[in-house]
Coordinates of C-alpha atoms and ligand atoms in Angstrom, one line a residue:
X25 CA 165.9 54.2 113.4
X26 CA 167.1 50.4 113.2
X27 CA 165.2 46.8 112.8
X28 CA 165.3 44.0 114.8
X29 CA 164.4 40.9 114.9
X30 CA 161.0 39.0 117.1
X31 CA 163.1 36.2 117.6
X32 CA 166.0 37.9 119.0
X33 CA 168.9 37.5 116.8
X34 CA 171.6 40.5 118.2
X35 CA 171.3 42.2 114.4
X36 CA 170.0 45.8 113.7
X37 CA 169.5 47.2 110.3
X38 CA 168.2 49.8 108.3
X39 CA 165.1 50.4 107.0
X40 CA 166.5 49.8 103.4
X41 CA 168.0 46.6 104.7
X42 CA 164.9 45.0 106.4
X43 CA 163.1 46.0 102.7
X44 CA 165.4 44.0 101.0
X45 CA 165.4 41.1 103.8
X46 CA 162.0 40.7 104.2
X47 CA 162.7 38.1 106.5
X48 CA 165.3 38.0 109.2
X49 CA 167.7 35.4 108.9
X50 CA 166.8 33.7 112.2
X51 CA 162.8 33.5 110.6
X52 CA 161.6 36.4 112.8
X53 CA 159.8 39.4 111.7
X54 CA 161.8 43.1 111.7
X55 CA 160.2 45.6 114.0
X56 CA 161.3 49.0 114.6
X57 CA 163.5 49.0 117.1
X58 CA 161.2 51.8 119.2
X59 CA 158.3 53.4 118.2
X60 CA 158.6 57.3 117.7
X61 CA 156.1 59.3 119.6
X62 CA 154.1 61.8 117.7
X63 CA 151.1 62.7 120.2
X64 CA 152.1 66.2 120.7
X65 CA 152.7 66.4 117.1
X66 CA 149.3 65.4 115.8
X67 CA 147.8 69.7 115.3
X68 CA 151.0 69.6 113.2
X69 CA 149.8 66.8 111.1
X70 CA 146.0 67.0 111.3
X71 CA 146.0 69.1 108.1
X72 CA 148.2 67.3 105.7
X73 CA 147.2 65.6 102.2
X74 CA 147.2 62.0 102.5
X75 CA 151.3 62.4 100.9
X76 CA 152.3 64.7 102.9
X77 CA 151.3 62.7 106.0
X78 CA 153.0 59.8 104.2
X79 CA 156.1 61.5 104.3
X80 CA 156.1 63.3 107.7
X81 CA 154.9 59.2 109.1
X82 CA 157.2 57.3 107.0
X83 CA 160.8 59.7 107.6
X84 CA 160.8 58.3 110.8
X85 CA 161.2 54.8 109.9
X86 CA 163.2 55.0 106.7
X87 CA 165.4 57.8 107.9
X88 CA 168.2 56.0 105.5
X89 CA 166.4 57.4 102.8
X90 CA 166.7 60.8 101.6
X91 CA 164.0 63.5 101.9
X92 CA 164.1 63.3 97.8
X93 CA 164.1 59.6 97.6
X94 CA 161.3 59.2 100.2
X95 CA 159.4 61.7 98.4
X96 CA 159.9 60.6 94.8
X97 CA 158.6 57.1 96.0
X98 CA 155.2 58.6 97.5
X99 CA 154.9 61.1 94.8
X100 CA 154.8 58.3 92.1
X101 CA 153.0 56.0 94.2
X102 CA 149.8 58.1 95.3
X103 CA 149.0 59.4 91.8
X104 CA 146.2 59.1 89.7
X105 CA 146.2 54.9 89.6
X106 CA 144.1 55.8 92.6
X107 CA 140.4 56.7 91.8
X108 CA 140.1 59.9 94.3
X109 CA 142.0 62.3 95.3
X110 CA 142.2 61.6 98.7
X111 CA 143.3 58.3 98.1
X112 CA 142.0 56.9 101.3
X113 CA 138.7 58.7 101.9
X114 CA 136.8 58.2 104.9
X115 CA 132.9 58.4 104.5
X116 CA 130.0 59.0 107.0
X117 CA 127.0 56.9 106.2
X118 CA 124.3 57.7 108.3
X119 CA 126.1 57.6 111.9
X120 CA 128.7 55.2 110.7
X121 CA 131.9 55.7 109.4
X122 CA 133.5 53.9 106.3
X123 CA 137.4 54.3 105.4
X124 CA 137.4 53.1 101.8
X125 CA 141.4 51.9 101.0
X126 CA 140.0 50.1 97.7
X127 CA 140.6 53.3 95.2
X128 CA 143.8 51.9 93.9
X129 CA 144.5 50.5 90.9
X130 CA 143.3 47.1 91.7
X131 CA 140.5 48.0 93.9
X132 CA 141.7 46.4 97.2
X133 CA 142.9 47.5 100.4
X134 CA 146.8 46.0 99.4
X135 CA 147.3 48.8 96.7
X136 CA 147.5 51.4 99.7
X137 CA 151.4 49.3 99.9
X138 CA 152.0 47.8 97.0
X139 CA 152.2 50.7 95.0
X140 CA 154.5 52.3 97.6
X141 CA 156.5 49.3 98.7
X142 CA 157.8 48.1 95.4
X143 CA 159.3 51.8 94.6
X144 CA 160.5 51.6 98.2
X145 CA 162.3 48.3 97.7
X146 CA 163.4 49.6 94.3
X147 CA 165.0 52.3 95.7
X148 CA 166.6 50.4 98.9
X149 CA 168.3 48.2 96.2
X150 CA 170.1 51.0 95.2
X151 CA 171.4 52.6 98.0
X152 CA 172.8 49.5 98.9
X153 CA 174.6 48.8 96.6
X154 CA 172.8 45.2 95.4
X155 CA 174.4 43.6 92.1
X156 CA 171.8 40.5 91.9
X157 CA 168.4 40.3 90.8
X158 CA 165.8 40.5 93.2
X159 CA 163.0 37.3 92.9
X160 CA 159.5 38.1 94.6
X161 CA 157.7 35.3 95.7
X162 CA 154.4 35.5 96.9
X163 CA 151.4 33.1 98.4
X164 CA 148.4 35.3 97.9
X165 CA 144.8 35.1 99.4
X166 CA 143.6 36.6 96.3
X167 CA 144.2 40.5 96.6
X168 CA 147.9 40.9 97.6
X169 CA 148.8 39.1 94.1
X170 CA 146.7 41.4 91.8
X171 CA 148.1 44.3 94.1
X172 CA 151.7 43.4 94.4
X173 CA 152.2 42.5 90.5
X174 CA 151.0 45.6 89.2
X175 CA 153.2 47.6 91.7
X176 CA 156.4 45.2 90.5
X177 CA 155.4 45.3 86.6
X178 CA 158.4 46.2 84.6
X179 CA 160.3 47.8 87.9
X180 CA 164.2 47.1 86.8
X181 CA 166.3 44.4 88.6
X182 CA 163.3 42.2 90.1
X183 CA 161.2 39.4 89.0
X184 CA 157.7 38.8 90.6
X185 CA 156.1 35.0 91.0
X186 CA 152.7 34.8 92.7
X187 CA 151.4 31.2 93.6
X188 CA 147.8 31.1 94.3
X189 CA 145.4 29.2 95.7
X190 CA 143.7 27.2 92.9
X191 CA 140.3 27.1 94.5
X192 CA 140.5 29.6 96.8
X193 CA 140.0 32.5 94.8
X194 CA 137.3 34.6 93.6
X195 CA 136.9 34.4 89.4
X196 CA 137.2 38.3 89.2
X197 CA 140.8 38.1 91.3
X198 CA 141.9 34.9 89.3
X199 CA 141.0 36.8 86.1
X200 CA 143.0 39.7 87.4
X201 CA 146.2 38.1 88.3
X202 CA 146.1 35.7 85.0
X203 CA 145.5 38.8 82.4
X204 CA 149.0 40.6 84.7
X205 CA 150.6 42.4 81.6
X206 CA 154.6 43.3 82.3
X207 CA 157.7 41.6 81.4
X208 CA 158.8 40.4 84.7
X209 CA 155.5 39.2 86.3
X210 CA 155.0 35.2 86.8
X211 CA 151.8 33.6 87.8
X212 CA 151.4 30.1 89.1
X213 CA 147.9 28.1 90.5
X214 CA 148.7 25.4 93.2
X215 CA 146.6 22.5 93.7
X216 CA 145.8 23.3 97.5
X217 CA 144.5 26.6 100.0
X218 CA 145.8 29.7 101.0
X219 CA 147.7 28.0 103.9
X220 CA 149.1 25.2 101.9
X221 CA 150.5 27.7 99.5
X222 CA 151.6 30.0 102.0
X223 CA 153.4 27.5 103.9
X224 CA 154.9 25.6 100.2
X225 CA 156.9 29.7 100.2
X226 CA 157.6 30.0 103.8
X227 CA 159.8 26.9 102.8
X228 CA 161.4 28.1 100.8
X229 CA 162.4 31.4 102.5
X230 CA 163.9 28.8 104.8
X231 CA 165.4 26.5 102.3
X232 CA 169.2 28.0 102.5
X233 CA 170.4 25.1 99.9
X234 CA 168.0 26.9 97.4
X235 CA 168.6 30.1 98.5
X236 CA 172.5 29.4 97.6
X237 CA 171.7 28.0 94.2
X238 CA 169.7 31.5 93.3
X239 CA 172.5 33.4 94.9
X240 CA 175.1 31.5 92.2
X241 CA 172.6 32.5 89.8
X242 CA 172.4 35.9 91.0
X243 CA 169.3 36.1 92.5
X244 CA 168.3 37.3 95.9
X245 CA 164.8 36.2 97.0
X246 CA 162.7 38.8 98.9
X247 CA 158.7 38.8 99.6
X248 CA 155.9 41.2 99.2
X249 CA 153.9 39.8 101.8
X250 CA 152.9 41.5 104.6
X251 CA 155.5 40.1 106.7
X252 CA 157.7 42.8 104.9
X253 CA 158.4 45.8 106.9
X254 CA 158.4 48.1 103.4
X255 CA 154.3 46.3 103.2
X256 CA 153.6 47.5 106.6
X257 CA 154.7 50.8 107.2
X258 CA 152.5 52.5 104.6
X259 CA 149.2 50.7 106.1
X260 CA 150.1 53.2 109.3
X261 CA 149.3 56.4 107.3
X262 CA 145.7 55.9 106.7
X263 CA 145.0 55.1 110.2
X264 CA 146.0 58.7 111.1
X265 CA 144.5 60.0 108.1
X266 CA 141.5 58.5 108.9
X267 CA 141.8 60.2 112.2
X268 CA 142.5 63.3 111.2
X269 CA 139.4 63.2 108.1
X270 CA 137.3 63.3 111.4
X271 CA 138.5 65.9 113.1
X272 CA 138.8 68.1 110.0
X273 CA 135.2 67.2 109.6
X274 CA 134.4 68.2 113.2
X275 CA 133.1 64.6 114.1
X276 CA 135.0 64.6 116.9
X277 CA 138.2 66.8 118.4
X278 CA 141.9 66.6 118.4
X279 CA 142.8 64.0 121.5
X280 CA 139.3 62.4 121.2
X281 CA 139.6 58.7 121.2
X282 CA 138.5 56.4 118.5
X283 CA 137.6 53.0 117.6
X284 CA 138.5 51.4 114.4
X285 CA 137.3 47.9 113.3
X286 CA 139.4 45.7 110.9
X287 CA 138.7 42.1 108.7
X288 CA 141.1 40.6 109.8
X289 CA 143.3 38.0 107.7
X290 CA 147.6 38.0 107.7
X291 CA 146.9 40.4 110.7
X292 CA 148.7 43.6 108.8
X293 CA 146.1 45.5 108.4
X294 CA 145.3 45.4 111.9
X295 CA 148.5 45.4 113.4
X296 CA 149.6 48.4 111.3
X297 CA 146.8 50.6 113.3
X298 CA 148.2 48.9 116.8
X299 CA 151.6 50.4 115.8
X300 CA 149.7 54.1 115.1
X301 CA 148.5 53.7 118.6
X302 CA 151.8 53.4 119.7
X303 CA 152.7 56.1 118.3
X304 CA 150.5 58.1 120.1
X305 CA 147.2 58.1 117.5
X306 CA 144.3 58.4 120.1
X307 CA 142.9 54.7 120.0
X308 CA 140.4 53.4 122.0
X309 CA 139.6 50.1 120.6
X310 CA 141.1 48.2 117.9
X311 CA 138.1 45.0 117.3
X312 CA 139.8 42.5 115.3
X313 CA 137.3 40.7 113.0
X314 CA 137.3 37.7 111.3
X315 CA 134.7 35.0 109.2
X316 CA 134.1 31.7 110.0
X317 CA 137.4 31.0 110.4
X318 CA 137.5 32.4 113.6
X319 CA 141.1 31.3 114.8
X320 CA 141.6 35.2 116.1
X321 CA 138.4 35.3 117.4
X322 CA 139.2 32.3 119.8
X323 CA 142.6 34.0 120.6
X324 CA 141.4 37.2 121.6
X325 CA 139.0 35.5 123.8
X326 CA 140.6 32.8 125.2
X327 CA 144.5 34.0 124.9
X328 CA 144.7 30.2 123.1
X329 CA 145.6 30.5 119.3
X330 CA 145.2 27.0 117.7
X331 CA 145.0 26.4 114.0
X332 CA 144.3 22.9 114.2
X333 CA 140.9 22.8 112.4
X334 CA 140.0 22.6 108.6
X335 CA 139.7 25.8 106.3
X336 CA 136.3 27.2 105.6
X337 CA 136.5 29.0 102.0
X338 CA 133.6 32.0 102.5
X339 CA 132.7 34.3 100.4
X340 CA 135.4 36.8 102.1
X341 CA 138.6 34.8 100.5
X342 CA 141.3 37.1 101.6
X343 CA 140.3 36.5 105.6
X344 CA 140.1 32.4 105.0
X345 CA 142.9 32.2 107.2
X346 CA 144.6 29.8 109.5
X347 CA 147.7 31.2 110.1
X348 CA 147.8 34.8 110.6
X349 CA 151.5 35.5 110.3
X350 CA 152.0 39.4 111.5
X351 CA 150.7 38.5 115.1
X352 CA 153.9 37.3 115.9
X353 CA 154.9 41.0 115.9
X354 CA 152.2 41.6 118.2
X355 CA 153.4 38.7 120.4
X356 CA 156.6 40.9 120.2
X357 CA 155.1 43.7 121.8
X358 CA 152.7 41.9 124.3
X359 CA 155.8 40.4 125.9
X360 CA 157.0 43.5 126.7
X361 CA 159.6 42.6 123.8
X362 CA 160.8 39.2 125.1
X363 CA 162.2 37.1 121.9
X364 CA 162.4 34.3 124.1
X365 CA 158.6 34.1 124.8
X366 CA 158.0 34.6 121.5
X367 CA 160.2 31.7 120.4
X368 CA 158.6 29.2 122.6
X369 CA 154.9 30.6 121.3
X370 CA 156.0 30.0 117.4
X371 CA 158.0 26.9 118.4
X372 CA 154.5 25.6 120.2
X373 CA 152.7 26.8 117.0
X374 CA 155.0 24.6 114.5
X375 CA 155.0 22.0 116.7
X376 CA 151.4 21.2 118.1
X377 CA 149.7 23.9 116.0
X378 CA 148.7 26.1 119.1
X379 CA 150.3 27.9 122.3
X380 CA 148.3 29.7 125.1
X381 CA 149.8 33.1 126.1
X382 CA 150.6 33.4 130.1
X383 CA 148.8 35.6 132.1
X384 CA 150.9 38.9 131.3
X385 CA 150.6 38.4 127.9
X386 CA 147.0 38.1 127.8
X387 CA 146.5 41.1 129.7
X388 CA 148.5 43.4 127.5
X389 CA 145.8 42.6 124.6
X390 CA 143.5 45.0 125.9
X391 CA 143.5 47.2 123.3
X392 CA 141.8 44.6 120.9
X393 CA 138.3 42.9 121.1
X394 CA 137.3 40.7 118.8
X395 CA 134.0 39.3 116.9
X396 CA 133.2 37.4 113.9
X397 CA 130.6 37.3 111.2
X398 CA 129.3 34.0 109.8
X399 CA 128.4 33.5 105.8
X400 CA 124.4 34.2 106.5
X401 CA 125.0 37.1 108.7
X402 CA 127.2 38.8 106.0
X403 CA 124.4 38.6 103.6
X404 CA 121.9 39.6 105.5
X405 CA 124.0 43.0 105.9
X406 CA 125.0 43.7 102.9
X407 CA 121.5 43.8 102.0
X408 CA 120.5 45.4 104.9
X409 CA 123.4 48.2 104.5
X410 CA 122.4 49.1 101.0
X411 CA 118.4 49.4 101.6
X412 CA 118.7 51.3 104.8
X413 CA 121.6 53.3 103.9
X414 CA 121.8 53.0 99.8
X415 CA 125.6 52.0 100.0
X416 CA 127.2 49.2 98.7
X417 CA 130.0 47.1 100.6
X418 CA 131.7 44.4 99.9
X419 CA 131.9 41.1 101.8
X420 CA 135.1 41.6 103.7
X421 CA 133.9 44.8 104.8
X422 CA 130.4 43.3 106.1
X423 CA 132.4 41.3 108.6
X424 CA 133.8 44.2 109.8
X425 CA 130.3 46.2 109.9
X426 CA 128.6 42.9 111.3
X427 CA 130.8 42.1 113.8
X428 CA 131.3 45.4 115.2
X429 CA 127.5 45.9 115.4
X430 CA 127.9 42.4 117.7
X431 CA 130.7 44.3 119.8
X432 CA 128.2 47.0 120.2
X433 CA 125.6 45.0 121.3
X434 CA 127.8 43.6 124.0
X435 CA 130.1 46.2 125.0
X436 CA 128.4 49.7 125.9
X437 CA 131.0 52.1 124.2
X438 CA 130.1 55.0 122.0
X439 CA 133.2 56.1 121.1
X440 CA 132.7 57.1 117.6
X441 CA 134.1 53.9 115.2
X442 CA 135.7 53.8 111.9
X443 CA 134.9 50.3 110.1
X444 CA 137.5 49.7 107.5
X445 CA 136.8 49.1 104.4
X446 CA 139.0 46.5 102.2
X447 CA 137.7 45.9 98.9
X448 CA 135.2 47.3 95.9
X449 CA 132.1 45.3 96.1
X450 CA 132.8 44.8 92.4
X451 CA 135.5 42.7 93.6
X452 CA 133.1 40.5 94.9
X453 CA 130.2 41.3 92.6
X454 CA 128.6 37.5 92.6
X455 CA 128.3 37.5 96.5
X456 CA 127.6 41.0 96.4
X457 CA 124.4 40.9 94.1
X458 CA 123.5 37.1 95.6
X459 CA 123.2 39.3 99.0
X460 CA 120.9 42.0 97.5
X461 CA 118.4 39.4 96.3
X462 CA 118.9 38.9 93.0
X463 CA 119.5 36.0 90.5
X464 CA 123.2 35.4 89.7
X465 CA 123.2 31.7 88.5
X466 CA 123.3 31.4 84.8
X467 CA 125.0 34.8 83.9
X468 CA 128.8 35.2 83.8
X469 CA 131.0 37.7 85.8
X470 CA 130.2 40.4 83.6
X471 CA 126.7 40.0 83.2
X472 CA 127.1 39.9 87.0
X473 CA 129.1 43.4 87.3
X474 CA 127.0 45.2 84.9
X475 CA 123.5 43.6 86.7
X476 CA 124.9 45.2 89.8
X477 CA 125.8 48.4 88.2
X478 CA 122.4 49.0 87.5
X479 CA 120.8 47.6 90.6
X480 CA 122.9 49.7 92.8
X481 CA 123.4 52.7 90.2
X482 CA 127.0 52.7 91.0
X483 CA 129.5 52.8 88.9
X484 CA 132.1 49.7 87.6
X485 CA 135.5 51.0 88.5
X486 CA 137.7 51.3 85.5
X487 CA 140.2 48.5 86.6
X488 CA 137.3 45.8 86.6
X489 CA 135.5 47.1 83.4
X490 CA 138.4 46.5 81.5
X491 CA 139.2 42.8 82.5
X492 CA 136.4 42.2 80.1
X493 CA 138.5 42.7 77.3
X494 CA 142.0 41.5 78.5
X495 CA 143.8 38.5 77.6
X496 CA 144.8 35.2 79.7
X497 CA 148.5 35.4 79.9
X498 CA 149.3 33.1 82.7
X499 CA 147.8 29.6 82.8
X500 CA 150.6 27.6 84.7
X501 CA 149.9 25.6 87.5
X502 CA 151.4 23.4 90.1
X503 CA 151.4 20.6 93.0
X504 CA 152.3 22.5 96.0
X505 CA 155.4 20.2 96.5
X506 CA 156.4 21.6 93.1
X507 CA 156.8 25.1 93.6
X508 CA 161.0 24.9 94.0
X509 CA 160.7 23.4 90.6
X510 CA 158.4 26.5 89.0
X511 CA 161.1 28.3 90.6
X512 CA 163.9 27.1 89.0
X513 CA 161.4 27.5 85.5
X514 CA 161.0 30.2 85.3
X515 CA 164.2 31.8 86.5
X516 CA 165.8 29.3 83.7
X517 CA 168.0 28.0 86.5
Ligands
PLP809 C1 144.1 41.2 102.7 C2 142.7 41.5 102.9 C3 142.2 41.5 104.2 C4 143.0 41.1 105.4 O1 144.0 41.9 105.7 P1 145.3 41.5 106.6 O2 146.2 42.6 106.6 O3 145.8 40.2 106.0 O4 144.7 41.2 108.0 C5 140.9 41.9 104.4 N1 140.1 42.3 103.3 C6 140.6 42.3 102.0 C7 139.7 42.7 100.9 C8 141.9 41.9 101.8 O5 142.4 42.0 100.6

C-alpha cells in the first residue's frame, strides 16, 4: 500500500512516511493509493475484539509495519486508559442506537486516534531512520488538544505545542489542556477562533524559510491533526465495529445496510466511515451533521461550499467550524480522483472563500445527506433524550440525534441508524445540566459536574473528577500573528 497526494504531486510513500509528513509537500492531503476490499471478508471479521479488528483493518494500510510493531502499538494503545472494555461500545436506547467513542482517557471521540497515532508515529520514526526531533503543532477546537497531548506526553524524540482558541473553548477542555502534565507537552491560548488559529499553523506548515531554520536546529515539524493519515485510519475501525456490535447482537444480519450519523466538524470523523464504505462496510447513508455553522449543510445541499460568513461559537465547540479541512479528501474521491479538479476547488476556496462542484461531482455525493441542529433545538433534546429515555448525551451528540430525527422526518428510510456519539456529557456539563432544567449560574464547574451527577445518577468519569485537584501548568498566550515566535520559545531556537 502507498500514499499519494489530493493535489497530484507524482510522489508515493509509505504508510510510515505519510505519518511522519503529515502533509504532502505540494499542501495536499495523503490518501491511500486504492482502497482494499474487505466485503467478502466481513463473517471473518464480524467476531473480533475491537484490537483485533484494529489490526486485521489497519495491516492493510501500514503494511510497512511489522505484524509485532503494528500490534505492540494497538496493544498499548487500547488498554485500560479506556473506561470499558469494548473501547467503543455501541448502545441500544430504546429503538436508537448510540456508539459512544468518549471512554478514553480524555473522554472525547479523538482518544479513539490519539492514543494510537502517536505510538504509530513513534514507531514510523524509527523505521525510518529519523535523527531530528519531531515538533507537533496543533490548532485545536477544544478536544483534539486534550487528546493529542496525553497520547504525545513523554513519547521520546517529539515535542507537542497546542494553540488554542482563547474564547472558543469550553472551561472543562481549557482546564484540561492547561493542567497537561509531561515533560515535552507546550500549551499556548491565541487571541482569535478556531479558524484563525487553524489557519496561523497551516502557515506555518507552509512557511519553508521556517521550516529550514527548525531543520538546522534539528527539528522536523509534523501535525496531529486530522489531516494526518496516522489520525485517520484508526477512526475506520469503529465504524466496522460498530457494524459488527449489531450483527452480533442480532439487530440486523451480515450484508444488511446501515445508516450512521456524524457531528460533523474537520470532516474526519465522517470521512473515515466514507472510506469503511469503500471498503466494502454495508453503508446506506452517511448524514453529515453540523450546528449553526452550517457550511456543510449548505454544501451537501447545494454542491456550493462557501465560508464567507462569521463564526457562531455554540455550545458544541469542537463542530464551530468554517473550514472543514478533510473534505478535500472527499473532493479527491468525488472527482473520480482528478487532482486537477481538486486544485482549482482549493485554489477557488483560498481565493474567494467558496467553489461550486460541477455536475459530476455533485452527483457522486450521494452517499451523504446532511442536516443541522440549531442552539434551542439541541437543548430541547437533550432534555428530551434523558426524560424519555433516562440517558444522558452531550451537545455534540444532540446535533447528531436532532438532526437525524429531521432527516427522518423528510426522508422515508428505516434502515436501522447508528448516531455517533463524540463526547462525555461531563465534558460539557454546564450546557448539559442548563438543558435538563436546572440552575447553573452562580456555581462553578465542579459544583456543576457533581449537580449533574446527582440529577442524572451517573457517574463523573475518573479523568474529569480529577481535574479538580490538578494544577495550572500552562498559562502562555499569544497574538495569532505571534505564533512563529512561541515557536522559536519554546524550542529555544
Ligand atoms: C472533533 C469533534 C467533532 C468533530 O469531528 P471531526 O472529525 O472534526 O468532524 C465532533 N464532536 C466532538 C466532541 C469532537 O471532539
Amino acid at each position: 500500500m502507498y500514499f499519494i497526494s489530493t493535489r497530484g504531486k507524482k510522489e508515493k510513500i509509505k504508510g510510515s512516511q505519510a505519518i511522519i509528513n503529515g502533509i504532502c509537500s505540494d499542501g495536499g492531503l495523503y490518501v491511500p493509493e486504492s482502497f482494499p476490499d474487505v466485503s467478502d471478508k466481513l463473517d471473518n471479521l464480524v467476531n473480533l475484539s475491537y484490537k483485533d479488528l484494529c489490526f486485521e483493518i489497519l495491516k492493510l494500510y501500514l503494511d510497512d509495519f511489522t505484524e509485532e510493531e503494528l500490534k505492540n502499538c494497538i496493544n498499548k494503545a487500547y488498554d485500560d486508559k479506556f473506561d470499558c472494555k469494548e473501547i467503543a461500545p455501541t448502545v441500544k436506547v430504546k429503538d436508537k442506537y448510540f456508539l459512544e467513542l468518549y471512554h478514553g482517557p480524555t473522554c472525547a471521540f479523538k482518544d479513539m486516534a490519539l492514543t494510537l497515532m502517536p505510538l504509530l508515529l513513534e514507531t514510523s520514526l524509527k523505521k525510518n531512520n529519523i535523527k531530528e526531533d519531531i515538533v507537533i503543532l496543533t490548532a485545536t477546537s477544544g478536544d483534539t488538544g486534550k487528546a493529542a497531548l496525553e497520547g504525545f506526553k513523554n513519547l521520546n524524540q517529539i515535542k507537542i505545542i497546542v494553540f488554542f482558541p482563547k474564547d472558543g473553548v469550553s472551561s472543562i477542555q481549557k482546564l484540561q489542556m492547561q493542567s497537561q502534565e509531561g515533560d515535552n507537552t507546550y500549551v499556548v491560548s491565541i487571541n482569535g477562533n478556531f479558524d484563525d488559529a487553524q489557519s496561523a499553523v497551516k502557515t506555518i506548515f507552509n512557511d519553508e524559510e521556517f521550516k529550514e531554520i527548525l531543520k538546522n536546529n534539528n527539528y522536523i515539524l509534523s501535525s496531529a491533526n486530522s489531516i494526518n493519515i496516522g489520525r485517520l485510519l484508526p477512526q475506520i475501525v469503529y465504524y466496522f465495529y460498530s457494524y459488527f456490535d449489531l450483527v452480533k447482537n442480532k439487530h440486523i444480519k451480515l450484508k444488511d445496510k446501515i445508516n450512521f450519523t456524524v457531528p460533523t466538524g474537520n470532516f474526519g470523523n465522517i470521512l473515515a466511515a466514507y472510506y469503511a464504505k469503500l471498503m466494502g462496510l454495508p453503508v446506506n447513508k452517511l448524514i453529515c451533521t453540523s450546528n449553526d455553522n452550517n457550511v456543510l449543510y449548505d454544501f451537501f445541499n447545494s454542491g456550493i461550499y462557501n465560508k464567507n460568513r462569521e463564526l457562531i461559537l455554540t455550545s458544541s465547540p469542537s463542530m464551530d467550524i468554517l473550514i472543514s479541512s478533510n473534505l478535500e479528501r472527499l473532493l479527491f474521491e468525488i472527482s473520480s480522483r482528478d487532482s486537477e479538479k481538486v486544485n482549482n476547488l482549493i485554489k477557488d476556496l483560498n481565493n474567494k472563500g467558496l467553489y461550486k462542484l460541477d455536475a459530476n461531482m455533485k452527483k457522486n455525493l450521494n452517499s451523504f445527506r446532511s442536516e443541522y441542529a440549531n442552539e434551542l433545538e439541541v437543548k430541547r433534546n437533550i432534555n428530551k433524550v434523558f426524560k424519555e429515555y433516562n440517558y444522558l448525551i452531550d451537545t455534540h451528540t444532540c446535533v447528531a440525534y436532532t438532526s437525524y430525527m429531521k432527516y427522518l422526518k423528510k426522508h422515508k428510510d428505516c434502515t436501522p441508524t447508528v448516531i455517533v456519539s463524540t463526547a462525555s456529557p461531563y465534558k460539557f456539563s454546564k450546557d448539559v445540566l442548563y438543558s435538563l432544567g436546572e440552575e447553573v449560574n452562580n456555581f462553578d464547574k465542579f459544583e456543576i459536574i457533581e449537580k449533574l451527577s446527582k440529577f442524572s445518577h451517573t457517574e463523573i468519569p475518573y479523568p474529569i473528577k480529577k481535574l479538580k485537584t490538578s494544577l495550572i501548568l500552562h498559562n502562555e498566550n499569544c497574538e495569532k500573528d505571534e505564533i512563529k515566535s512561541e515557536i522559536k520559545k519554546i524550542l529555544k531556537m
